[in-house]
PDB file of C-alpha atoms and ligand atoms in Angstrom:
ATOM      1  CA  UNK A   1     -10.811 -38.307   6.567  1.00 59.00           C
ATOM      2  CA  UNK A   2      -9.193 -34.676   6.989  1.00 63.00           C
ATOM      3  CA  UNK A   3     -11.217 -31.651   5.126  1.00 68.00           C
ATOM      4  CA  UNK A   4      -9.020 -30.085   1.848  1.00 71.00           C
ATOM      5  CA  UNK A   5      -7.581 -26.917   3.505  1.00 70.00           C
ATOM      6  CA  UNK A   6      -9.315 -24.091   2.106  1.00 76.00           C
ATOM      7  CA  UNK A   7      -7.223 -21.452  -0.238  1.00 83.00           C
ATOM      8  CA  UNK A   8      -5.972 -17.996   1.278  1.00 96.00           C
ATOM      9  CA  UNK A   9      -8.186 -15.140   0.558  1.00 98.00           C
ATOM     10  CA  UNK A  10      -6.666 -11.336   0.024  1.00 98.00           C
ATOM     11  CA  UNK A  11      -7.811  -7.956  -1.344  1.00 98.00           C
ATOM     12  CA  UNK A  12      -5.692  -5.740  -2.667  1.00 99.00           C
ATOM     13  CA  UNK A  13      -6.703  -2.350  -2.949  1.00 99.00           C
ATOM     14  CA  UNK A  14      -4.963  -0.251  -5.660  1.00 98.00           C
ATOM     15  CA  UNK A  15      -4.713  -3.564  -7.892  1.00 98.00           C
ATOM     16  CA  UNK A  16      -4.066  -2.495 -11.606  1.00 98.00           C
ATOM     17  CA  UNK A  17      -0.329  -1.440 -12.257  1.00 98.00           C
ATOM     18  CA  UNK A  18       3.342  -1.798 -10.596  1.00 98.00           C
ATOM     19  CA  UNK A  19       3.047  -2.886  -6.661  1.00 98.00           C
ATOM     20  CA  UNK A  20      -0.442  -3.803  -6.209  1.00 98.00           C
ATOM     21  CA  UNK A  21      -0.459  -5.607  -9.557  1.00 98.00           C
ATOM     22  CA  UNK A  22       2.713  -7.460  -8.872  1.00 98.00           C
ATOM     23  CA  UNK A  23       1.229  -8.452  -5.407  1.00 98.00           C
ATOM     24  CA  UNK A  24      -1.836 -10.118  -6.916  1.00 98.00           C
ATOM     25  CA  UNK A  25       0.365 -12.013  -9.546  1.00 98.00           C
ATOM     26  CA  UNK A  26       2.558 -12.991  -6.208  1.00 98.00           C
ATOM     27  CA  UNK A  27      -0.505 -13.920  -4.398  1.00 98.00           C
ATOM     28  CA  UNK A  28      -1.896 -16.051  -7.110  1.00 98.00           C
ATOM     29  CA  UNK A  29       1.096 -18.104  -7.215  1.00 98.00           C
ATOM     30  CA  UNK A  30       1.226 -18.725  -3.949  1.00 98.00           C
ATOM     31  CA  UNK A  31      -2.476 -20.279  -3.714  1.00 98.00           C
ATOM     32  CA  UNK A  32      -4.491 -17.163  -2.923  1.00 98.00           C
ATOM     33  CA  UNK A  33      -7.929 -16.460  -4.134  1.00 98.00           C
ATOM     34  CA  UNK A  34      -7.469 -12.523  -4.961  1.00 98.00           C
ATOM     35  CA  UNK A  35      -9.883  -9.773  -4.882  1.00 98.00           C
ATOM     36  CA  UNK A  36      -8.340  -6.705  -7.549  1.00 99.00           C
ATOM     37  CA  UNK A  37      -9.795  -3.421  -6.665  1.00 99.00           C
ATOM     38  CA  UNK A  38      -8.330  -0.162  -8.827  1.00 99.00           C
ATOM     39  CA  UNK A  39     -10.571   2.482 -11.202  1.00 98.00           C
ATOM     40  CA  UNK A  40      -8.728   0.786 -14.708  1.00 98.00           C
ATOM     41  CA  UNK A  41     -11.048  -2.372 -16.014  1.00 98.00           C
ATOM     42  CA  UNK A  42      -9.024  -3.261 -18.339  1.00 98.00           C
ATOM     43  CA  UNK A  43      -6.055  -3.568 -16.209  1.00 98.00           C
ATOM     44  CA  UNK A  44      -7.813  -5.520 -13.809  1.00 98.00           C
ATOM     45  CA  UNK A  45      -9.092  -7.632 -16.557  1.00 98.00           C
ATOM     46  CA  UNK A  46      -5.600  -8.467 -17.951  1.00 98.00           C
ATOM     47  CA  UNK A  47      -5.204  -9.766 -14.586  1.00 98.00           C
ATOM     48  CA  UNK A  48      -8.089 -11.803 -14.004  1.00 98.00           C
ATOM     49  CA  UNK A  49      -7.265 -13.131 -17.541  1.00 98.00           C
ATOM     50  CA  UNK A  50      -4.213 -14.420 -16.402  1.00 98.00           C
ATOM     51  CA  UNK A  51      -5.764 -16.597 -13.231  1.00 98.00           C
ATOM     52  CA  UNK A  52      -9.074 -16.353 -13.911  1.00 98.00           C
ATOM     53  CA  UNK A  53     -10.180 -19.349 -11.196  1.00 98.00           C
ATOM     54  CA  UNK A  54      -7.998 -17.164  -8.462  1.00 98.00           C
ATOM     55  CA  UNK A  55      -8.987 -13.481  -9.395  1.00 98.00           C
ATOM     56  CA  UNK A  56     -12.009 -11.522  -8.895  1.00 98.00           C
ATOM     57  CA  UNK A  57     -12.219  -7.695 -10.579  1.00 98.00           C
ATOM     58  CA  UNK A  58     -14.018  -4.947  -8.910  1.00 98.00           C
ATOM     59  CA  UNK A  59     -13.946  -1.444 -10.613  1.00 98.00           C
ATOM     60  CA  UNK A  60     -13.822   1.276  -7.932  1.00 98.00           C
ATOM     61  CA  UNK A  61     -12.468   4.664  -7.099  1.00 98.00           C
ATOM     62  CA  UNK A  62     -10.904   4.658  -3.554  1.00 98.00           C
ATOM     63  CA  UNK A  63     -12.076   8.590  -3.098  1.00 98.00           C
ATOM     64  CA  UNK A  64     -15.957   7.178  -3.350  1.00 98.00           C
ATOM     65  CA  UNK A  65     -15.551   6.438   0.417  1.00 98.00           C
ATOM     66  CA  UNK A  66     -19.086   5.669   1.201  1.00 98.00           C
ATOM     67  CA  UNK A  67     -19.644   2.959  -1.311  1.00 98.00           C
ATOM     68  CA  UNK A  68     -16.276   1.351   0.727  1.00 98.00           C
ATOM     69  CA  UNK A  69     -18.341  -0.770   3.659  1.00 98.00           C
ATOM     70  CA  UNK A  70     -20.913  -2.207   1.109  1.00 98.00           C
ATOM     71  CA  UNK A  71     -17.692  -3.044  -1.576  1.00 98.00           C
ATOM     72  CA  UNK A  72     -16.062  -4.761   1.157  1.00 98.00           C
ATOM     73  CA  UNK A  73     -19.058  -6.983   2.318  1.00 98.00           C
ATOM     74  CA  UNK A  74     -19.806  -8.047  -1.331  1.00 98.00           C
ATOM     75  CA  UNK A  75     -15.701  -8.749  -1.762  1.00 98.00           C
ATOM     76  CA  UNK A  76     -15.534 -11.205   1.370  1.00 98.00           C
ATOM     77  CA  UNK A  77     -18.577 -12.820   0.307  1.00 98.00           C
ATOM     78  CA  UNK A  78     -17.137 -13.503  -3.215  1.00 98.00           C
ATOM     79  CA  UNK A  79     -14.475 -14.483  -1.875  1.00 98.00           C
ATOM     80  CA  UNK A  80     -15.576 -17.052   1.163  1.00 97.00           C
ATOM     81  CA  UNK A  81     -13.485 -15.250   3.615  1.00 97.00           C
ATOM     82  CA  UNK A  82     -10.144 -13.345   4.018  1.00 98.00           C
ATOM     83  CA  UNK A  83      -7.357 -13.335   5.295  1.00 98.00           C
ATOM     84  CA  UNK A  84      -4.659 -10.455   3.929  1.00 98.00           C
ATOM     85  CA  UNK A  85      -5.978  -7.162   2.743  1.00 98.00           C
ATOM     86  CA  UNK A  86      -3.143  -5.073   0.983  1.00 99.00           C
ATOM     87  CA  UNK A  87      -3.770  -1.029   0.340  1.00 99.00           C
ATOM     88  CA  UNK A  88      -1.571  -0.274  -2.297  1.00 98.00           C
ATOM     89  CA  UNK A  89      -3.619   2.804  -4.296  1.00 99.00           C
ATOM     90  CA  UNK A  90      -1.469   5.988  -4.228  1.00 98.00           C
ATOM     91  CA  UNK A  91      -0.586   8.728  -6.041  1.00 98.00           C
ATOM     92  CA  UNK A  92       2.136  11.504  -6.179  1.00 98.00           C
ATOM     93  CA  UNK A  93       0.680  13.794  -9.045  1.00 97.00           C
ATOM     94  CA  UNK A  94       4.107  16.073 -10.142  1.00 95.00           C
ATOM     95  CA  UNK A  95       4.438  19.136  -8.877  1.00 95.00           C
ATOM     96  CA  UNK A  96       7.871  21.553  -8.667  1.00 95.00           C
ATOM     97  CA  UNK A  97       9.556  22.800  -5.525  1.00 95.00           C
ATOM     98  CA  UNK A  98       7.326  26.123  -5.991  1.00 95.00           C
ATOM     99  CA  UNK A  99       3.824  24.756  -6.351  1.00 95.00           C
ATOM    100  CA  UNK A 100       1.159  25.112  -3.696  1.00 97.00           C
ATOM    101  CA  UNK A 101      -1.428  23.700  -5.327  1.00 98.00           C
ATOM    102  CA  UNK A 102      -4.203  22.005  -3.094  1.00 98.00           C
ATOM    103  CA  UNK A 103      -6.168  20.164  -5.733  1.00 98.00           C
ATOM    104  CA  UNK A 104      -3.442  18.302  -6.162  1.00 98.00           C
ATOM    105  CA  UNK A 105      -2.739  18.036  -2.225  1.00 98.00           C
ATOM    106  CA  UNK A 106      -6.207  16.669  -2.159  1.00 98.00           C
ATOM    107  CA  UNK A 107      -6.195  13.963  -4.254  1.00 98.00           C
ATOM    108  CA  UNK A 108      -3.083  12.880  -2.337  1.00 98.00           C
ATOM    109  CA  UNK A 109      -4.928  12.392   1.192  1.00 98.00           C
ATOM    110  CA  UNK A 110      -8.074  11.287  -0.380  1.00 99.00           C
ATOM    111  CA  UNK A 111      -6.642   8.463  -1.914  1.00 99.00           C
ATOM    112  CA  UNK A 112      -3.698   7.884  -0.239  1.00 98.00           C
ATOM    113  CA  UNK A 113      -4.752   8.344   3.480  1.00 98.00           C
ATOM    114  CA  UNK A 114      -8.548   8.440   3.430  1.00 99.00           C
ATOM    115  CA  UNK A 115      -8.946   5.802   1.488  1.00 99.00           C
ATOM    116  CA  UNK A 116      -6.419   3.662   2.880  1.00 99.00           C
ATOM    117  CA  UNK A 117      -8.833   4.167   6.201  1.00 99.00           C
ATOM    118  CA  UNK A 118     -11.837   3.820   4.684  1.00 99.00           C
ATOM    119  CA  UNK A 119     -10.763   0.438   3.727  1.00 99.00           C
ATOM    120  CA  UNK A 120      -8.720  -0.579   6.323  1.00 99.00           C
ATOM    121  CA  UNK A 121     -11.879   0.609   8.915  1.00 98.00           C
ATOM    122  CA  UNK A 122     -13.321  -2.312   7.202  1.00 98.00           C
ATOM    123  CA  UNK A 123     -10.740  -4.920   7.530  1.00 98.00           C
ATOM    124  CA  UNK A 124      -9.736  -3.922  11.392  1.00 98.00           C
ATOM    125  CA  UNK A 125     -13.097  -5.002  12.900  1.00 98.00           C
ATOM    126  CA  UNK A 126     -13.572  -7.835  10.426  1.00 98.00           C
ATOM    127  CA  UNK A 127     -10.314  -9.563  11.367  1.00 98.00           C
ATOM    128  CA  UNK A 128     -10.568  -8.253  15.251  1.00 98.00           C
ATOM    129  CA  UNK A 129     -13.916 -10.201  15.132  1.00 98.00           C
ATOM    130  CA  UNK A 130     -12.431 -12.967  12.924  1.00 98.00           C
ATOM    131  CA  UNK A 131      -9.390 -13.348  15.612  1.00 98.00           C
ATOM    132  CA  UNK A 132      -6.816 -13.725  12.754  1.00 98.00           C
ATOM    133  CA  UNK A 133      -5.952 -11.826   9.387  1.00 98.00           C
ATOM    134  CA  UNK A 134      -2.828  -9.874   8.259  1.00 98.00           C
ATOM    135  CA  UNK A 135      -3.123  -6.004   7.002  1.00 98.00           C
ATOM    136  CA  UNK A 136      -0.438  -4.885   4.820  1.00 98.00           C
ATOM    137  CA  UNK A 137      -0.145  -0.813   4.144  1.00 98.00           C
ATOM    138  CA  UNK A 138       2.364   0.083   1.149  1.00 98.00           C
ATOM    139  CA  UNK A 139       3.704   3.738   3.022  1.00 98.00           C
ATOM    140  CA  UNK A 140       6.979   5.083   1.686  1.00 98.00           C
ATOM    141  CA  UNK A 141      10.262   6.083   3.451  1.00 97.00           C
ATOM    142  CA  UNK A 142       9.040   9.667   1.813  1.00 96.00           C
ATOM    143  CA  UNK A 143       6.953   9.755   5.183  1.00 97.00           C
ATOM    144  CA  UNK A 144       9.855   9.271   7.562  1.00 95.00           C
ATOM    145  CA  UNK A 145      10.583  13.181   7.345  1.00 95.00           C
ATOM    146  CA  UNK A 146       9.340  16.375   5.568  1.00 95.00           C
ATOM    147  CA  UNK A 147      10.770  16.931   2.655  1.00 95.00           C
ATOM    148  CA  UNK A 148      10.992  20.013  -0.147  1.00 95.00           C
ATOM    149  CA  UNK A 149      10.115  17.811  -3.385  1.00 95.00           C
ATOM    150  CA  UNK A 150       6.764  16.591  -2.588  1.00 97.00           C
ATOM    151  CA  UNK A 151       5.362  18.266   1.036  1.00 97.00           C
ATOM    152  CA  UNK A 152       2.007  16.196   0.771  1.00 98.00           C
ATOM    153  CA  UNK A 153       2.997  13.163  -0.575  1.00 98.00           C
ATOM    154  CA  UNK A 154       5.483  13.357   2.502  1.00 98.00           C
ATOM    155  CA  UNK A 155       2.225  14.327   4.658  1.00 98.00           C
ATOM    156  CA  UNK A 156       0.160  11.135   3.452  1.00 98.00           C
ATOM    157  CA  UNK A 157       2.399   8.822   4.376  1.00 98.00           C
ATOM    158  CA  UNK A 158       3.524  10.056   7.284  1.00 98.00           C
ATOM    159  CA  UNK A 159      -0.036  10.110   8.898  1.00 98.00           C
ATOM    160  CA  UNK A 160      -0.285   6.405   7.129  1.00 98.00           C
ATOM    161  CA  UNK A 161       2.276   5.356   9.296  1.00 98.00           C
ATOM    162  CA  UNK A 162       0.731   6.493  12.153  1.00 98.00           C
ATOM    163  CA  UNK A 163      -2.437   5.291  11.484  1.00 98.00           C
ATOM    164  CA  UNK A 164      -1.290   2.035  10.509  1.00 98.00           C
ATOM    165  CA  UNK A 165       0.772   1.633  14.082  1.00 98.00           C
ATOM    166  CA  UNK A 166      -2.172   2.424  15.971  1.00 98.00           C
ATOM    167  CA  UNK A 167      -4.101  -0.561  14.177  1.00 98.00           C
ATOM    168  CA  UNK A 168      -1.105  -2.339  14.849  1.00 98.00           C
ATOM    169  CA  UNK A 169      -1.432  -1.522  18.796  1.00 98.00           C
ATOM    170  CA  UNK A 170      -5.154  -2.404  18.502  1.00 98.00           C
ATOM    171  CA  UNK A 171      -4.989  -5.581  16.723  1.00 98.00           C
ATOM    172  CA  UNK A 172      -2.344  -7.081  18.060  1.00 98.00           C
ATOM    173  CA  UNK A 173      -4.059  -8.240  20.944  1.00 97.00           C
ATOM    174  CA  UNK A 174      -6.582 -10.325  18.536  1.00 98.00           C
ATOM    175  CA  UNK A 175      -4.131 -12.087  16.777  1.00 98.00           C
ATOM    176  CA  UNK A 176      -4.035  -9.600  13.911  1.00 98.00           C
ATOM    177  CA  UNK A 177      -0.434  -8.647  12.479  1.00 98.00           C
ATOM    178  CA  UNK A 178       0.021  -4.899  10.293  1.00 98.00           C
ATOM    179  CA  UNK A 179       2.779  -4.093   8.333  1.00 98.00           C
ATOM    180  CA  UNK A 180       4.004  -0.917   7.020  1.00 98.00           C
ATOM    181  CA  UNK A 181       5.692  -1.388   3.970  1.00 98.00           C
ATOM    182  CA  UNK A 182       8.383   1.502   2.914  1.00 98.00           C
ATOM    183  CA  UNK A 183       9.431   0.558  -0.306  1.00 98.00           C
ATOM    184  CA  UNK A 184      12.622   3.016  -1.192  1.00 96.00           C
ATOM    185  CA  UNK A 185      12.378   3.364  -5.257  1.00 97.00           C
ATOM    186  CA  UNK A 186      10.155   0.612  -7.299  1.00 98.00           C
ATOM    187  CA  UNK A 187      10.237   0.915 -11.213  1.00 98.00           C
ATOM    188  CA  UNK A 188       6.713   1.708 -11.645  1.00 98.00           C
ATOM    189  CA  UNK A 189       4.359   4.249 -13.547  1.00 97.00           C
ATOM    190  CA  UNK A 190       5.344   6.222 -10.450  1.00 97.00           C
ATOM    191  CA  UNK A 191       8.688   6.815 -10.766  1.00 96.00           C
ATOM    192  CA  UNK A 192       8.711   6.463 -15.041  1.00 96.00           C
ATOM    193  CA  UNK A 193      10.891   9.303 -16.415  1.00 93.00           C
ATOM    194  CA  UNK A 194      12.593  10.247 -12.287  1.00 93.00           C
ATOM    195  CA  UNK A 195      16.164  11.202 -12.568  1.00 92.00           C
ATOM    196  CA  UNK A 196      18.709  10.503  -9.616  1.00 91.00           C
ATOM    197  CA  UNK A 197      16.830   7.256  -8.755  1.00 95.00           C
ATOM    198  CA  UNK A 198      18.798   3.983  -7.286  1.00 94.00           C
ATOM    199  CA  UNK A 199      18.457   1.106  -5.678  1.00 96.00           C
ATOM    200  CA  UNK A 200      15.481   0.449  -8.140  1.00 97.00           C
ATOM    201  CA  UNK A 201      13.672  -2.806  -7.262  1.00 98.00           C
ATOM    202  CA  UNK A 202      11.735  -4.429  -9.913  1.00 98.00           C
ATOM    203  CA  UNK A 203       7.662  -4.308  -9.010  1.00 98.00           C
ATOM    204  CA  UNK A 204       7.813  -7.871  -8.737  1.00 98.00           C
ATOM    205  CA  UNK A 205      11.159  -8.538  -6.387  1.00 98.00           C
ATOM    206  CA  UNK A 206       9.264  -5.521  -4.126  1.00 98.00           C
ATOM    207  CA  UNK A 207       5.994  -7.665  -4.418  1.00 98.00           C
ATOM    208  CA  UNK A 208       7.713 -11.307  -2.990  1.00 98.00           C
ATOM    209  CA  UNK A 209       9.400  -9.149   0.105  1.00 98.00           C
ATOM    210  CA  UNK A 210       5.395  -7.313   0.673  1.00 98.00           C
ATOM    211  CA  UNK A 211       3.975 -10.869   0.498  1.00 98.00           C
ATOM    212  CA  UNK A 212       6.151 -12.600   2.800  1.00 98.00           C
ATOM    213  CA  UNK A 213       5.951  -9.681   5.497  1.00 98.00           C
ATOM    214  CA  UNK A 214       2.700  -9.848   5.848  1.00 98.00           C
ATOM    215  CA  UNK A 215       2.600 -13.136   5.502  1.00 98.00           C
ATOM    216  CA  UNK A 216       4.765 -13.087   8.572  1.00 98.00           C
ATOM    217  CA  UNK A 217       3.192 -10.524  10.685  1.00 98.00           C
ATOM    218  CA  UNK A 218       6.176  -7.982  10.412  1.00 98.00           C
ATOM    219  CA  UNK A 219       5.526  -4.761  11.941  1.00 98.00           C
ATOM    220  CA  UNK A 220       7.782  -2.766   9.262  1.00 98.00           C
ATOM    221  CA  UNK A 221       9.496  -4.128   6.661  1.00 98.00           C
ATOM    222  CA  UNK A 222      11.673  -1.623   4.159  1.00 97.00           C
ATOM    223  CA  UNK A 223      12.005  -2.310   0.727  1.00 97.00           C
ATOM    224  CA  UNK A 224      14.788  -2.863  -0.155  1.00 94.00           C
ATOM    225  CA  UNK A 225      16.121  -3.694   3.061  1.00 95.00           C
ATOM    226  CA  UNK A 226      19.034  -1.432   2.770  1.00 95.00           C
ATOM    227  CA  UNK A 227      16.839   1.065   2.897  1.00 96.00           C
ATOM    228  CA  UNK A 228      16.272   0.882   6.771  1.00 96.00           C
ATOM    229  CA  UNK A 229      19.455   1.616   7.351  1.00 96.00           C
ATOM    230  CA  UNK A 230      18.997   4.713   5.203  1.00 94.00           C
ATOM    231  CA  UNK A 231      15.743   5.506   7.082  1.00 93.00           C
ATOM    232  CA  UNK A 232      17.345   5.183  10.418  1.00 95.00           C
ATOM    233  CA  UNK A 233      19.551   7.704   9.724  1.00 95.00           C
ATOM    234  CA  UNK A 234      17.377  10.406   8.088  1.00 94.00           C
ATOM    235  CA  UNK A 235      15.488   9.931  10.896  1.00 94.00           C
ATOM    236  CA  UNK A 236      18.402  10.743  13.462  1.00 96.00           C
ATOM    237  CA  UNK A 237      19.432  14.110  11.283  1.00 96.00           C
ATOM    238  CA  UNK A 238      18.311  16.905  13.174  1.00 94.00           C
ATOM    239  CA  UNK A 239      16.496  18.910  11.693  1.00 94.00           C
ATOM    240  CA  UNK A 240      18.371  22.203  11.337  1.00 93.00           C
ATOM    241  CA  UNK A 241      20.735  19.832   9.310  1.00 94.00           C
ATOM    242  CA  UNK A 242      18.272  18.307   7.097  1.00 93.00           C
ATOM    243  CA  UNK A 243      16.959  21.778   5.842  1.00 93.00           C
ATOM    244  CA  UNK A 244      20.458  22.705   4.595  1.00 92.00           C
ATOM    245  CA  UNK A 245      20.652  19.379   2.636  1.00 91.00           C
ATOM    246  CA  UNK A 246      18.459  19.925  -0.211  1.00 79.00           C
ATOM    247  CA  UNK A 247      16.340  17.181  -0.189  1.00 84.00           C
TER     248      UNK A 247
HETATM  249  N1  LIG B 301       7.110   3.277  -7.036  1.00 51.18           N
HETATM  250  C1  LIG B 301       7.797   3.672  -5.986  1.00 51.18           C
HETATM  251  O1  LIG B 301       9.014   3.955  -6.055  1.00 51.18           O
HETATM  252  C2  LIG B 301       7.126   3.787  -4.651  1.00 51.18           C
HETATM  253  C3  LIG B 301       7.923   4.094  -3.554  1.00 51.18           C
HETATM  254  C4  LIG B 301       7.334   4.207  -2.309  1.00 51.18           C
HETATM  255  C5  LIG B 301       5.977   3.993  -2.173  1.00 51.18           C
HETATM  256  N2  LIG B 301       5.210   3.716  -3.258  1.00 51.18           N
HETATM  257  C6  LIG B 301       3.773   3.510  -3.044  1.00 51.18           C
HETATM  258  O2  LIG B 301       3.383   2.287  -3.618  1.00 51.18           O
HETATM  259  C7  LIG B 301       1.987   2.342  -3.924  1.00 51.18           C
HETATM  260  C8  LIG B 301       1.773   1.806  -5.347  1.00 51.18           C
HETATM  261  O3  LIG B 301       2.369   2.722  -6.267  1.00 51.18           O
HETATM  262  P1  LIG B 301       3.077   2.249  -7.611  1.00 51.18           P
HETATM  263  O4  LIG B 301       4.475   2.704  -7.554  1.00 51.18           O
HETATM  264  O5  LIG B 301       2.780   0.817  -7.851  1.00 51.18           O
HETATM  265  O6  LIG B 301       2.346   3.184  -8.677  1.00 51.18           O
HETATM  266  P2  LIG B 301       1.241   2.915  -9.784  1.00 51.18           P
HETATM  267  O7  LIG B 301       1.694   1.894 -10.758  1.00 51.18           O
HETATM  268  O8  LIG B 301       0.888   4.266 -10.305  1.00 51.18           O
HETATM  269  O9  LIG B 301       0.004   2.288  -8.979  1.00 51.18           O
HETATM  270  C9  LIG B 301      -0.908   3.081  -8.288  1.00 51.18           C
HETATM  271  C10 LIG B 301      -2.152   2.250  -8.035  1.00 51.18           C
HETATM  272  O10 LIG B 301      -3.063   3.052  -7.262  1.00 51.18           O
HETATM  273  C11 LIG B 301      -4.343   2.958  -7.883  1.00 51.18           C
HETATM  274  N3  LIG B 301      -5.127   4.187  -7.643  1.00 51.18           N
HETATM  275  C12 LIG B 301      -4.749   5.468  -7.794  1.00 51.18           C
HETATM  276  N4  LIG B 301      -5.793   6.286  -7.565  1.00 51.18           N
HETATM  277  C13 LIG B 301      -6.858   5.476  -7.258  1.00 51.18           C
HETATM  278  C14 LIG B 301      -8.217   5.716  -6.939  1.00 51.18           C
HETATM  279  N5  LIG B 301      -8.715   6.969  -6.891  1.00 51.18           N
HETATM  280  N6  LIG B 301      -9.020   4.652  -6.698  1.00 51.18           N
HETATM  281  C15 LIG B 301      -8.541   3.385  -6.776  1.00 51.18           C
HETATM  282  N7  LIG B 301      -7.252   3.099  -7.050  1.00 51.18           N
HETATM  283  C16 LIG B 301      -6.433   4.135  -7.303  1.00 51.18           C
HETATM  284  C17 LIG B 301      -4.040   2.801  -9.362  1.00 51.18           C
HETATM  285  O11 LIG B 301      -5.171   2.212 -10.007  1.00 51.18           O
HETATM  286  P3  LIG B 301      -6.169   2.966 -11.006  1.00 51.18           P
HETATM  287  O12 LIG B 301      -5.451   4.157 -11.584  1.00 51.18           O
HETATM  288  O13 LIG B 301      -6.528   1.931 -12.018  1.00 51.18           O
HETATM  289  O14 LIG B 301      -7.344   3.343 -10.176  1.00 51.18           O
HETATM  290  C18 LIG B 301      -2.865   1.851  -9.327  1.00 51.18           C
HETATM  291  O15 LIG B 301      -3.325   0.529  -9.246  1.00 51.18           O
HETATM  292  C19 LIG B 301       1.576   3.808  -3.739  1.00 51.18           C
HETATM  293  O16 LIG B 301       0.927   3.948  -2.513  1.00 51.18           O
HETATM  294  C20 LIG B 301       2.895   4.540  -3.710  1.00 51.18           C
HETATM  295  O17 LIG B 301       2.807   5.726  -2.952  1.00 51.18           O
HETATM  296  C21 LIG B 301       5.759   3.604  -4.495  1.00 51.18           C
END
């Protein structure tokens, strides 16, 4: 007689609204038990509500880094395992093209770059140790250069990619994949009320392609994909050129 295979297992960390709440309703209909992590309850509950034999809620603030290893412990042991953790909490608070303000700056490396380690500190040894698992970071193509609108923002994600390459160098070798998700433009609470935007993908089309990469063990996968193309060449502008372009 041959054992029923056990379901997937994933966390996703910045759970409640647009990509991380798209990528638990993707997850759940593809079999996975889910672990929703974000600050907003009833978000999370709305969620839960809607798969509540797949999803498990846990209320936390990503900037609370200490609490992070004991969170993480108590999530895999709700869960029975895991096997895909997604960090998806950011934000990109609005500023204009003469503000310096570094409260603001902050909160953008706590929670987009420290807490993306804090968590993903956790995940690295458990799959090393575990010998498989896939770790998905949602980046931006905002950190392929420096940029005038949102210096910071630019800053967090750069140093996420970074980071998230260098787990990618490390884990390989244990049969554990990372992706770096740049996701061009996603209508989200993020980008509500932004002028200029297109190539919009929905929360949920940019979910399936998140999914599926790290499903796959993708090292970098753009979203949409047409936006590689675009990062490729931002990348190759030099930069005397890119400071005259305005952007
Ligand atoms: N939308 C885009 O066009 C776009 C493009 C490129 C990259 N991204 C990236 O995609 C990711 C998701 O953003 P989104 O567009 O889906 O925006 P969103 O709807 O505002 O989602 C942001 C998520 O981050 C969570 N979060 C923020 N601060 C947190 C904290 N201190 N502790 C725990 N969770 C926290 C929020 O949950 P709570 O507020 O409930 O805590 C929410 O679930 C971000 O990393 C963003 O930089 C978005």
């Amino acid at each position: 007689m041959t054992a029923e295979p056990q379901p997937q297992c994933a966390l996703v960390i910045g759970a409640s609204s647009g990509i991380g709440a798209a990528c638990v309703t993707e997850l759940v209909r593809r079999g996975y038990r889910v672990a929703a992590v974000a600050r907003r309850e009833d978000r999370l509950d709305s969620l839960r509500d809607a798969a509540p034999q797949q999803v498990r809620t846990y209320v936390h603030d990503v900037t609370e880094f200490n609490t992070v290893p004991a969170r993480f412990s108590e999530i895999v042991d709700d869960l029975g395992g895991l096997s895909m953790v997604i960090y998806a909490a950011g934000v990109m608070p609005k500023i204009d093209v003469d503000t310096y303000d570094f409260t603001k700056d902050k909160k953008v490396i706590d929670v987009n770059l420290l807490g993306c380690i804090a968590w993903l500190n956790q995940a690295a040894p458990f799959f090393q140790k575990q010998g498989a698992g896939s770790i998905v970071g949602i980046s931006s193509i905002a950190g392929d250069r420096g940029r005038i609108g949102y210096p910071v923002y630019n800053t967090s994600k750069a140093a996420m990619n970074t980071y998230l390459e260098a787990l990618r160098n490390r884990l390989s070798r244990h049969g554990v994949s990372v992706t770096t998700i740049k996701p061009g433009y996603v209508a989200t609470a993020m980008t509500e009320g932004m002028e200029g935007l297109f190539w919009v993908a929905k929360a949920e089309q940019a979910a399936r392609a998140i999914v599926t990469a790290g499903e796959r063990g993708k090292p970098t996968r753009y979203v949409l994909r047409r936006w590689a193309l675009v990062g490729l060449v931002i990348r190759c502008i030099p930069s005397f050129i890119f400071r005259r372009m305005n952007v």
